[in-house]
Coordinates of C-alpha atoms in Angstrom, one line a residue:
M197 CA 140.8 96.3 -21.0
L198 CA 138.2 95.3 -18.4
A199 CA 134.8 93.3 -19.2
L200 CA 132.3 93.4 -16.8
V201 CA 130.2 89.8 -17.9
T202 CA 126.8 89.6 -15.5
G203 CA 125.7 86.2 -15.9
G204 CA 129.0 85.0 -16.5
A205 CA 129.1 81.7 -15.0
G206 CA 126.2 80.5 -17.3
V207 CA 126.9 77.8 -20.5
V208 CA 127.1 80.8 -22.7
G209 CA 129.1 83.0 -20.0
K210 CA 131.6 80.6 -19.3
A211 CA 132.6 80.8 -22.7
L212 CA 131.9 84.2 -23.5
C213 CA 134.4 84.8 -20.8
R214 CA 137.6 82.2 -22.5
E215 CA 137.0 84.6 -26.0
L216 CA 137.3 86.9 -24.3
M217 CA 140.3 85.7 -22.5
A218 CA 142.1 84.2 -25.6
Q219 CA 141.4 88.3 -26.8
N220 CA 143.0 89.6 -24.1
V221 CA 140.5 91.1 -22.5
C222 CA 140.7 90.7 -18.8
V223 CA 137.5 89.6 -17.2
R224 CA 135.0 90.1 -14.6
V225 CA 131.8 87.5 -13.6
L226 CA 128.6 88.4 -12.1
T227 CA 127.3 86.3 -11.0
L228 CA 124.7 85.2 -7.6
P229 CA 125.3 84.3 -4.8
G230 CA 126.0 81.3 -3.8
D231 CA 126.2 80.4 -7.2
T232 CA 128.8 76.8 -7.4
L233 CA 129.0 77.4 -11.4
A234 CA 131.1 80.5 -10.2
S235 CA 133.2 77.7 -9.6
S236 CA 134.0 76.4 -12.8
L237 CA 135.3 79.6 -14.1
P238 CA 138.9 80.1 -14.9
K239 CA 141.4 81.4 -12.3
E240 CA 141.9 84.3 -14.4
V241 CA 138.1 85.3 -14.1
E242 CA 137.7 87.6 -11.4
V243 CA 134.1 87.2 -9.6
F244 CA 131.3 89.5 -7.8
Y245 CA 128.4 88.3 -6.4
G246 CA 125.0 90.2 -6.8
D247 CA 122.3 89.8 -7.5
V248 CA 120.9 92.8 -11.1
T249 CA 117.2 93.0 -9.7
K250 CA 119.0 94.8 -6.3
P251 CA 121.3 97.6 -7.6
E252 CA 122.8 97.9 -4.1
T253 CA 124.8 94.3 -4.2
M254 CA 125.8 95.0 -7.4
R255 CA 127.4 98.6 -8.1
A256 CA 130.7 97.7 -7.1
A257 CA 131.9 95.3 -9.9
F258 CA 131.5 97.6 -12.1
D259 CA 134.1 99.9 -11.5
G260 CA 136.5 100.4 -13.6
V261 CA 134.8 98.2 -16.7
D262 CA 135.8 99.4 -20.3
V263 CA 132.4 97.7 -21.3
V264 CA 129.7 94.8 -20.2
Y265 CA 128.2 92.1 -21.3
H266 CA 124.6 91.6 -20.7
L267 CA 124.2 88.2 -20.0
A268 CA 122.1 87.7 -16.8
A269 CA 118.6 86.6 -17.9
I270 CA 116.1 84.2 -16.9
L271 CA 114.5 82.2 -20.0
L272 CA 112.1 79.8 -17.7
S273 CA 109.8 80.3 -15.6
T274 CA 105.8 80.4 -15.1
K275 CA 105.5 83.3 -12.5
A276 CA 103.4 85.7 -12.9
G277 CA 106.4 88.8 -13.9
A278 CA 109.2 87.1 -13.4
F279 CA 110.6 87.5 -17.0
D280 CA 109.6 91.7 -16.4
F281 CA 111.2 91.4 -12.9
V282 CA 114.6 89.7 -14.1
N283 CA 114.9 90.3 -17.7
F284 CA 113.6 94.1 -18.0
Q285 CA 114.2 95.5 -13.5
G286 CA 117.2 93.6 -13.7
T287 CA 118.6 95.0 -17.6
K288 CA 117.7 98.6 -16.2
N289 CA 119.7 98.0 -13.2
V290 CA 122.7 97.1 -15.2
V291 CA 122.4 100.1 -17.6
D292 CA 122.1 102.5 -14.6
A293 CA 124.9 101.1 -13.0
A294 CA 127.1 100.8 -16.7
L295 CA 125.8 105.1 -16.8
E296 CA 127.2 106.2 -12.7
A297 CA 130.4 104.3 -13.4
K298 CA 130.8 105.8 -17.0
V299 CA 131.1 102.9 -19.3
K300 CA 132.3 103.4 -22.3
R301 CA 130.2 100.4 -24.1
F302 CA 127.4 98.2 -23.3
L303 CA 126.8 94.8 -25.6
Y304 CA 123.0 93.2 -24.6
V305 CA 122.3 89.7 -25.4
S306 CA 119.0 89.7 -26.5
S307 CA 116.5 87.4 -27.9
I308 CA 115.7 86.3 -31.9
S309 CA 112.1 86.1 -29.9
V310 CA 111.7 89.3 -29.9
T311 CA 110.3 89.3 -33.3
Y312 CA 108.1 86.8 -33.2
P313 CA 104.5 87.8 -34.3
I314 CA 102.4 87.3 -30.9
L315 CA 105.7 87.9 -28.6
T316 CA 105.5 85.3 -24.9
A317 CA 106.2 86.9 -22.1
Y318 CA 109.4 86.2 -21.8
G319 CA 110.1 88.2 -25.7
Q320 CA 108.4 90.7 -24.2
S321 CA 110.6 91.3 -21.7
K322 CA 113.6 90.9 -23.4
L323 CA 111.4 93.9 -25.8
K324 CA 111.2 96.2 -23.3
G325 CA 115.2 95.2 -22.2
E326 CA 116.0 96.8 -25.3
S327 CA 114.6 99.8 -25.6
Y328 CA 115.7 100.8 -22.3
V329 CA 119.2 100.0 -23.2
K330 CA 118.3 102.2 -26.6
A331 CA 117.0 104.8 -24.8
A332 CA 119.8 104.7 -22.7
G333 CA 121.8 106.0 -25.7
E334 CA 120.6 109.5 -25.3
H335 CA 123.1 109.3 -21.6
G336 CA 125.4 109.3 -23.7
L337 CA 125.9 104.7 -23.1
R338 CA 127.5 103.3 -26.7
W339 CA 125.3 100.1 -27.1
T340 CA 125.0 97.7 -29.3
I341 CA 122.5 94.8 -29.3
V342 CA 122.6 90.6 -30.4
R343 CA 119.7 88.6 -31.0
P344 CA 121.1 84.8 -30.4
T345 CA 118.9 82.4 -32.6
L346 CA 118.8 78.2 -30.8
V347 CA 121.7 78.0 -29.5
I348 CA 124.0 73.8 -29.2
G349 CA 126.7 72.7 -27.6
D350 CA 129.9 73.3 -25.3
G351 CA 126.3 71.8 -23.8
G352 CA 123.4 73.6 -25.5
G353 CA 121.6 76.0 -24.3
I354 CA 118.8 75.3 -22.6
E355 CA 115.9 75.1 -25.4
Y356 CA 117.9 73.1 -27.5
N357 CA 118.2 70.5 -24.5
M358 CA 114.8 69.9 -23.6
F359 CA 114.0 70.0 -27.3
A360 CA 116.2 67.0 -27.8
A361 CA 114.5 65.5 -24.9
Y362 CA 111.6 65.3 -25.6
V363 CA 111.7 63.8 -29.1
K364 CA 114.5 61.4 -27.4
R365 CA 112.1 60.6 -24.0
F366 CA 108.4 58.0 -26.0
P367 CA 109.3 55.7 -29.1
V368 CA 106.8 58.1 -30.4
Y369 CA 106.2 62.1 -29.9
F370 CA 104.5 64.5 -31.2
L371 CA 105.2 67.8 -33.2
P372 CA 102.9 70.9 -33.1
G373 CA 101.8 71.7 -37.0
G374 CA 104.0 68.3 -38.1
G375 CA 106.8 70.7 -37.1
K376 CA 107.7 73.0 -40.3
S377 CA 108.4 75.8 -38.3
L378 CA 112.1 76.4 -40.2
K379 CA 115.3 78.0 -37.3
R380 CA 118.7 78.5 -37.9
P381 CA 120.2 76.7 -34.9
V382 CA 123.8 78.2 -34.1
R383 CA 127.5 76.8 -32.0
S384 CA 127.4 78.7 -29.4
V385 CA 132.1 79.0 -30.5
D386 CA 129.7 80.6 -33.3
L387 CA 127.7 82.4 -30.8
V388 CA 130.7 84.0 -28.9
K389 CA 132.7 85.1 -31.2
G390 CA 129.8 87.5 -32.6
I391 CA 128.5 88.6 -29.7
V392 CA 132.8 89.8 -27.9
A393 CA 133.5 91.0 -31.9
A394 CA 129.8 93.4 -31.2
G395 CA 131.1 94.6 -28.7
L396 CA 134.9 95.7 -28.7
S397 CA 133.9 97.5 -32.5
E398 CA 133.3 101.0 -31.8
Y399 CA 131.8 100.1 -35.6
T400 CA 128.7 98.4 -33.7
R401 CA 127.1 101.2 -32.2
G402 CA 124.0 101.7 -32.5
K403 CA 123.6 99.0 -34.1
T404 CA 121.7 95.3 -33.6
Y405 CA 122.5 92.1 -35.1
A406 CA 120.7 88.8 -35.0
L407 CA 124.1 85.7 -34.1
A408 CA 121.9 82.3 -36.4
G409 CA 123.8 79.6 -37.8
S410 CA 124.2 79.1 -41.8
T411 CA 122.5 77.0 -42.5
P412 CA 118.0 76.7 -41.8
I413 CA 116.1 73.8 -40.3
S414 CA 112.5 72.6 -39.7
M415 CA 111.9 71.7 -36.5
A416 CA 110.9 68.2 -37.5
Q417 CA 114.5 67.8 -39.8
M418 CA 116.2 68.7 -36.1
A419 CA 114.4 66.0 -33.6
K420 CA 115.2 63.2 -36.7
K421 CA 119.2 64.6 -36.2
I422 CA 119.1 64.7 -32.5
L423 CA 117.5 60.8 -33.4
A424 CA 119.2 59.8 -35.5
A425 CA 122.8 60.9 -33.0
A426 CA 121.6 59.1 -30.2
G427 CA 120.4 55.9 -32.0
K428 CA 117.1 56.0 -31.8
R429 CA 115.0 55.3 -34.1
H430 CA 110.5 57.2 -32.8
L431 CA 108.0 57.4 -34.7
M432 CA 106.6 61.8 -35.1
I433 CA 103.3 62.4 -35.5
P434 CA 102.4 65.7 -35.9
I435 CA 99.4 66.8 -34.5
P436 CA 97.4 70.5 -35.9
W437 CA 97.8 73.5 -33.5
W438 CA 94.0 74.1 -32.7
I439 CA 95.0 70.5 -31.2
A440 CA 98.6 71.1 -30.3
R441 CA 96.9 74.4 -27.5
R442 CA 94.7 72.4 -26.1
V443 CA 96.6 69.5 -24.9
A444 CA 97.9 70.8 -21.9
V445 CA 99.9 67.7 -21.2
L446 CA 101.7 68.2 -24.3
K447 CA 104.0 71.0 -21.9
S448 CA 104.6 69.2 -19.7
W449 CA 106.3 66.8 -22.4
I450 CA 108.0 68.9 -24.4
G451 CA 109.5 71.3 -20.6
G452 CA 107.9 70.3 -17.5
R453 CA 106.8 72.8 -14.3
P454 CA 109.1 75.1 -15.0
V455 CA 107.6 76.2 -19.1
T456 CA 103.9 77.8 -19.7
A457 CA 102.0 76.1 -22.5
E458 CA 102.5 79.6 -24.6
Q459 CA 106.1 79.3 -24.5
A460 CA 106.6 76.1 -25.0
L461 CA 104.8 76.2 -28.4
A462 CA 105.7 80.1 -29.1
G463 CA 109.4 77.6 -30.4
F464 CA 107.3 75.8 -32.1
L465 CA 104.2 78.2 -34.2
Y466 CA 107.0 80.8 -35.8
D467 CA 109.9 80.7 -37.8
A468 CA 113.3 81.7 -36.3
V469 CA 115.8 82.2 -39.8
P470 CA 117.5 86.4 -39.6
E471 CA 119.1 87.4 -41.9
I472 CA 122.8 87.3 -40.3
D473 CA 124.6 89.6 -43.6
S474 CA 125.3 92.9 -41.8
A475 CA 127.2 90.6 -39.4
R476 CA 129.7 88.4 -40.9
R477 CA 130.2 92.2 -43.0
D478 CA 130.1 94.4 -39.4
L479 CA 131.7 91.8 -37.2
G480 CA 133.7 88.6 -39.3
Y481 CA 130.3 86.5 -38.3
N482 CA 131.6 83.2 -40.2
P483 CA 129.3 80.8 -38.7
G484 CA 129.0 76.6 -39.6
N485 CA 126.4 73.9 -39.6
P486 CA 125.4 72.9 -35.7
F487 CA 124.4 69.5 -37.3
A488 CA 127.1 69.4 -40.6

């Protein structure tokens, strides 16, 4: 069996490649031309260079592929239309290429942020991607969708690393709403096992799974654990939402230039504690607690 992993040179992508190879699956990666991270992939991985926003550059990567794991996306941007261009249009191009190559299975890595009551531009782009993947089922695409939560471990996810850097940076830090929103962060090692299982099983066709960790934790509790691990004792000051929305500098402290204020604050506003019973049942998914 041959699996194509788009965006496979990233943190989760590389871990996914290792897990696939551990299950005796041959792996091919599609990554951007000039991506230096590709050099750190296992030597057994076949690397194709192409851009998901430019269909003509990537079609060859789909030849002979049995299953596509579509990870390629952008998480951070302040450029108007960037999320739609890469995350939706790019997904559309990958789906179309898979259909043209008659790929048997398609696994789309979405985001738990598509479940937020009010979607950011990022969440909107991932939800549109989900819709296109599902619609392709009418043309024979055997799809599965997974929605990861906050990723921790193996280098960490971008969002978690940004939050950890923020709470460690200043002796006093502010949390919108007092950091009461709840999360179920997932260890990267558990996440990739769930992703691989979802893509290889025929039983998961036409289904969507949340891939979260075992234990809910508030943002405030998470901050305390991050600081304890770093040997720091910083003071948290809660701030009301109406102030958080108006203090532009908070965006810079939390995320920096690549992040809009809307996206920086969304993670503090909404809970992300999905049920994982269906993933446990169908995938044998048994995640641990990243902070245990």
